[in-house]
mmCIF file with all atom_site columns, C-alpha atoms in Angstrom:
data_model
loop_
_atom_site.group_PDB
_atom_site.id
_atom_site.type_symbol
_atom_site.label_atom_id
_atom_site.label_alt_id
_atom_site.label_comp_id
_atom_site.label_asym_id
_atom_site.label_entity_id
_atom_site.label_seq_id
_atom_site.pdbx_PDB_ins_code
_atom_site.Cartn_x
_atom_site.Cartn_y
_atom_site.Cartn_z
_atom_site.occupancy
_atom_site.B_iso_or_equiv
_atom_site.pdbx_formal_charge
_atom_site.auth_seq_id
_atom_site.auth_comp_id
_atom_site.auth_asym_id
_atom_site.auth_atom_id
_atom_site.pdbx_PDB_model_num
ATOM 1  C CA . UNK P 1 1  ? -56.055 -3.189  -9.132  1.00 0.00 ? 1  UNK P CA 1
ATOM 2  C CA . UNK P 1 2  ? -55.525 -7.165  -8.808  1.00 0.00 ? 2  UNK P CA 1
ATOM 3  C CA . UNK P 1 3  ? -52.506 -9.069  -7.980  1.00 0.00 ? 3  UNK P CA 1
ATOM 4  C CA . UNK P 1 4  ? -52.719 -10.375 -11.702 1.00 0.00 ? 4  UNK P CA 1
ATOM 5  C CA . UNK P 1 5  ? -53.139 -5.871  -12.980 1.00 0.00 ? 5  UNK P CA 1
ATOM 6  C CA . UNK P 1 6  ? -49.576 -5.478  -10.600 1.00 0.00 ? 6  UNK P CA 1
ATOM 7  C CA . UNK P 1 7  ? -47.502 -8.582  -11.460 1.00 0.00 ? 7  UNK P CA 1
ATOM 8  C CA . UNK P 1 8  ? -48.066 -7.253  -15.307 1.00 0.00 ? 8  UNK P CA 1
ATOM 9  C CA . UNK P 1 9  ? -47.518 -3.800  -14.916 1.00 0.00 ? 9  UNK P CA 1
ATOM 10 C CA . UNK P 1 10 ? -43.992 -4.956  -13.182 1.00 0.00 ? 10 UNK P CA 1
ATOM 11 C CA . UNK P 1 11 ? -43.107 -6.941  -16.320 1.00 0.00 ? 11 UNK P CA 1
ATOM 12 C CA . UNK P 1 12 ? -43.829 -3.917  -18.462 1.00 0.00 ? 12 UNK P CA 1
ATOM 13 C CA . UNK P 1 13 ? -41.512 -2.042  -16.312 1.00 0.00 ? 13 UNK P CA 1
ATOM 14 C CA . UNK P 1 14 ? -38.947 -4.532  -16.554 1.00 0.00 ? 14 UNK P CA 1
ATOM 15 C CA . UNK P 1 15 ? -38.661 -5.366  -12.627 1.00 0.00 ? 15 UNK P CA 1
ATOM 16 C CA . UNK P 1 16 ? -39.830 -8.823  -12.804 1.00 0.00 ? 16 UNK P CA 1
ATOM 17 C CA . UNK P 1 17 ? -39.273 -11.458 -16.062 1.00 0.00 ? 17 UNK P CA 1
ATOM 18 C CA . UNK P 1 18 ? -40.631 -14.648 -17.315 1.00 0.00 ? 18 UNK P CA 1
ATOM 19 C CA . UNK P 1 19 ? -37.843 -16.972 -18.913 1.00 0.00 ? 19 UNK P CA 1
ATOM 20 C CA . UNK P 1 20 ? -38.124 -19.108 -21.297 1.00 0.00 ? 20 UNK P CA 1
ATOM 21 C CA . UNK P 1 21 ? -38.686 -22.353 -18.688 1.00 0.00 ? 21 UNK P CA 1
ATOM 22 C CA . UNK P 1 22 ? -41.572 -20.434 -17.143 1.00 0.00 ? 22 UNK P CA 1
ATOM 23 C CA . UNK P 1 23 ? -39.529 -19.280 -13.683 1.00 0.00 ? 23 UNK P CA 1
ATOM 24 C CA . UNK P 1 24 ? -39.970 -15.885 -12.204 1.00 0.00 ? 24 UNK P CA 1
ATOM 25 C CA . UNK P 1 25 ? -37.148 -13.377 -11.892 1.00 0.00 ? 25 UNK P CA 1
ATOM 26 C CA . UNK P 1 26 ? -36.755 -10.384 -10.086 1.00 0.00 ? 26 UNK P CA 1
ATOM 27 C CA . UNK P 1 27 ? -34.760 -7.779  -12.165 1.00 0.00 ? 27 UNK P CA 1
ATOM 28 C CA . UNK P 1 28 ? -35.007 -4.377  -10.100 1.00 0.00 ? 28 UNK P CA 1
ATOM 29 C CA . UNK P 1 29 ? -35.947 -3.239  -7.017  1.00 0.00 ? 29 UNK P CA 1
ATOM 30 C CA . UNK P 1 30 ? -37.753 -0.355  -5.900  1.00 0.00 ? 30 UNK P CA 1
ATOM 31 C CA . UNK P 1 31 ? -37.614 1.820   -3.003  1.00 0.00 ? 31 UNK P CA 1
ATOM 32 C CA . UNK P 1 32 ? -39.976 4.201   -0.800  1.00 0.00 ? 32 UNK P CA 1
ATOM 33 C CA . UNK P 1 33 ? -39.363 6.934   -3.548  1.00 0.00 ? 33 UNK P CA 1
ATOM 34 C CA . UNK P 1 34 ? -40.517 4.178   -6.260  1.00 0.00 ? 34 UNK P CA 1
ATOM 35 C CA . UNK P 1 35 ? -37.170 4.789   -8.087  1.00 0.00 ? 35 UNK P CA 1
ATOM 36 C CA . UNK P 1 36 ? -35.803 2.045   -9.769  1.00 0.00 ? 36 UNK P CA 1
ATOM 37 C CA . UNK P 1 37 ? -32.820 0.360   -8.900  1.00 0.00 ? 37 UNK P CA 1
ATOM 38 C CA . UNK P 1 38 ? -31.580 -2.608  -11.341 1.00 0.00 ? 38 UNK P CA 1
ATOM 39 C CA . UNK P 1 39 ? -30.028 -5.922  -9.595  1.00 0.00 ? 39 UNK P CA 1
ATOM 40 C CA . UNK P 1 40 ? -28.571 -8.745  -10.851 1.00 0.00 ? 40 UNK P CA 1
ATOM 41 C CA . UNK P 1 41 ? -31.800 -11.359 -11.212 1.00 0.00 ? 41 UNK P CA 1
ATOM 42 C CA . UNK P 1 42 ? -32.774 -13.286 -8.090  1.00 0.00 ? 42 UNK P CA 1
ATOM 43 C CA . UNK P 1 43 ? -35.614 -16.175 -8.197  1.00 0.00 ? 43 UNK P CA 1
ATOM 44 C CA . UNK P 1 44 ? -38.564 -14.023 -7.584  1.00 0.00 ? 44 UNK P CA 1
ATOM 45 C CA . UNK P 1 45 ? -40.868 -16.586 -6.140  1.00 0.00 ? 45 UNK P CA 1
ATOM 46 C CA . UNK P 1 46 ? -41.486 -18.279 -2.576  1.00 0.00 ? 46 UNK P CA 1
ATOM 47 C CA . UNK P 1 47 ? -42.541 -21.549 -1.802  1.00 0.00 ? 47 UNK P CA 1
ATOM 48 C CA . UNK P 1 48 ? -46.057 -21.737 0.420   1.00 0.00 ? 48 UNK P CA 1
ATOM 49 C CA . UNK P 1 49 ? -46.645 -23.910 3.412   1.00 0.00 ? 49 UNK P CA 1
ATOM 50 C CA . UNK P 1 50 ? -48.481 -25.770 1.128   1.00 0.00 ? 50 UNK P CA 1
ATOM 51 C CA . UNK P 1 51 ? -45.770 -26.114 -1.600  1.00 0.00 ? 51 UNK P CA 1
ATOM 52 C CA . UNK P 1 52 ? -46.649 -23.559 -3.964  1.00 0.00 ? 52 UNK P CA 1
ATOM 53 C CA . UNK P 1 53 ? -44.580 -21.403 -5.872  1.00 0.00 ? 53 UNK P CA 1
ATOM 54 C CA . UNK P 1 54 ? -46.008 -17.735 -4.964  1.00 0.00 ? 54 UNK P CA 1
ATOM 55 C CA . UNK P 1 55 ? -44.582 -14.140 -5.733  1.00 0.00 ? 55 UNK P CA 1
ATOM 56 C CA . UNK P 1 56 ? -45.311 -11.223 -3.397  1.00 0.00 ? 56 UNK P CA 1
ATOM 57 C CA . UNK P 1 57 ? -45.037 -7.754  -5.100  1.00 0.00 ? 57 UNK P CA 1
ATOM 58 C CA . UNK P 1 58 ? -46.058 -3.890  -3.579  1.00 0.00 ? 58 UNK P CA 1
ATOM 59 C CA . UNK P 1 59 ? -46.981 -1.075  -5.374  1.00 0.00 ? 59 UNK P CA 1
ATOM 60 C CA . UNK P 1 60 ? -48.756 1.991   -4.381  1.00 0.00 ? 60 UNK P CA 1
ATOM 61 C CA . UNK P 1 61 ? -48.250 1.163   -0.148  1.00 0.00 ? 61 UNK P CA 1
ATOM 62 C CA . UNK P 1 62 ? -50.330 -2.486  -0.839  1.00 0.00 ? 62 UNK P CA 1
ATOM 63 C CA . UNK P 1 63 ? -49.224 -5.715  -0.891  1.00 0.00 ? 63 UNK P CA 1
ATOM 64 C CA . UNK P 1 64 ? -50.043 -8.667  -3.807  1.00 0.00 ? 64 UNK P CA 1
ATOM 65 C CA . UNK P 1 65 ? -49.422 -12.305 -3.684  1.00 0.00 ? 65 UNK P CA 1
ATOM 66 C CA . UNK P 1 66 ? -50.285 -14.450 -6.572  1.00 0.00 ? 66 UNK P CA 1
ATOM 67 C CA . UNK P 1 67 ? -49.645 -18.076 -7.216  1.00 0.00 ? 67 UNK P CA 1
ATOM 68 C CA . UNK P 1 68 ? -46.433 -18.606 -10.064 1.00 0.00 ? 68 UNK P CA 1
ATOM 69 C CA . UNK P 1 69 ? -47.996 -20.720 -12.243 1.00 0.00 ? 69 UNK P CA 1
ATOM 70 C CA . UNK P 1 70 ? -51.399 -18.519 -12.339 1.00 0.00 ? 70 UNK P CA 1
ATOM 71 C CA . UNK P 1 71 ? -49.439 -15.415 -13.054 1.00 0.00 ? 71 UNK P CA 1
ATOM 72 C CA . UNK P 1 72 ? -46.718 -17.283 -15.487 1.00 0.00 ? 72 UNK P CA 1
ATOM 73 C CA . UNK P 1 73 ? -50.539 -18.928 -17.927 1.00 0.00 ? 73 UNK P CA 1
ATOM 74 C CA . UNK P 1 74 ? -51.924 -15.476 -17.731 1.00 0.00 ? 74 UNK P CA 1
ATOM 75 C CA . UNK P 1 75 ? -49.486 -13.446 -18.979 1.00 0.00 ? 75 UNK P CA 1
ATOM 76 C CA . UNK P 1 76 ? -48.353 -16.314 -21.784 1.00 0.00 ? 76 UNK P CA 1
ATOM 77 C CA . UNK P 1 77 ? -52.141 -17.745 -22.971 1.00 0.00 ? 77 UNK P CA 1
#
């Protein structure tokens, strides 16, 4: 599983959201048990030392980062 496979199998759960202006929001969080817990939506991306908007996201023990505007095209094209 890719970075790209994780960020949209957490918009299908409904932990992360794209809005209408493109920005990333974080709608849940999940814990060790991977249950659920719904909070109120927090900008879900970073900025880079380079000035890029990233997300980081976990599932299964790993770790993902993907780039904002990379994840935002894929999932909309």
């Amino acid at each position: 599983m890719n970075a790209i496979d994780v960020f949209k199998e957490l918009l299908g759960r409904g932990i992360l959201e794209i809005r209408a202006d493109g920005t990333i929001w974080k709608l849940a969080i999940r814990d060790n048990m991977q249950r659920e817990t719904s909070i109120s939506p927090k900008r879900a991306e970073n900025r880079s030392k380079n000035g890029y908007l990233m997300v980081k996201m976990s599932m299964g023990g790993k770790h993902y980062l993907v780039s904002a505007h990379q994840a935002v095209y894929t999932v909309m094209r």
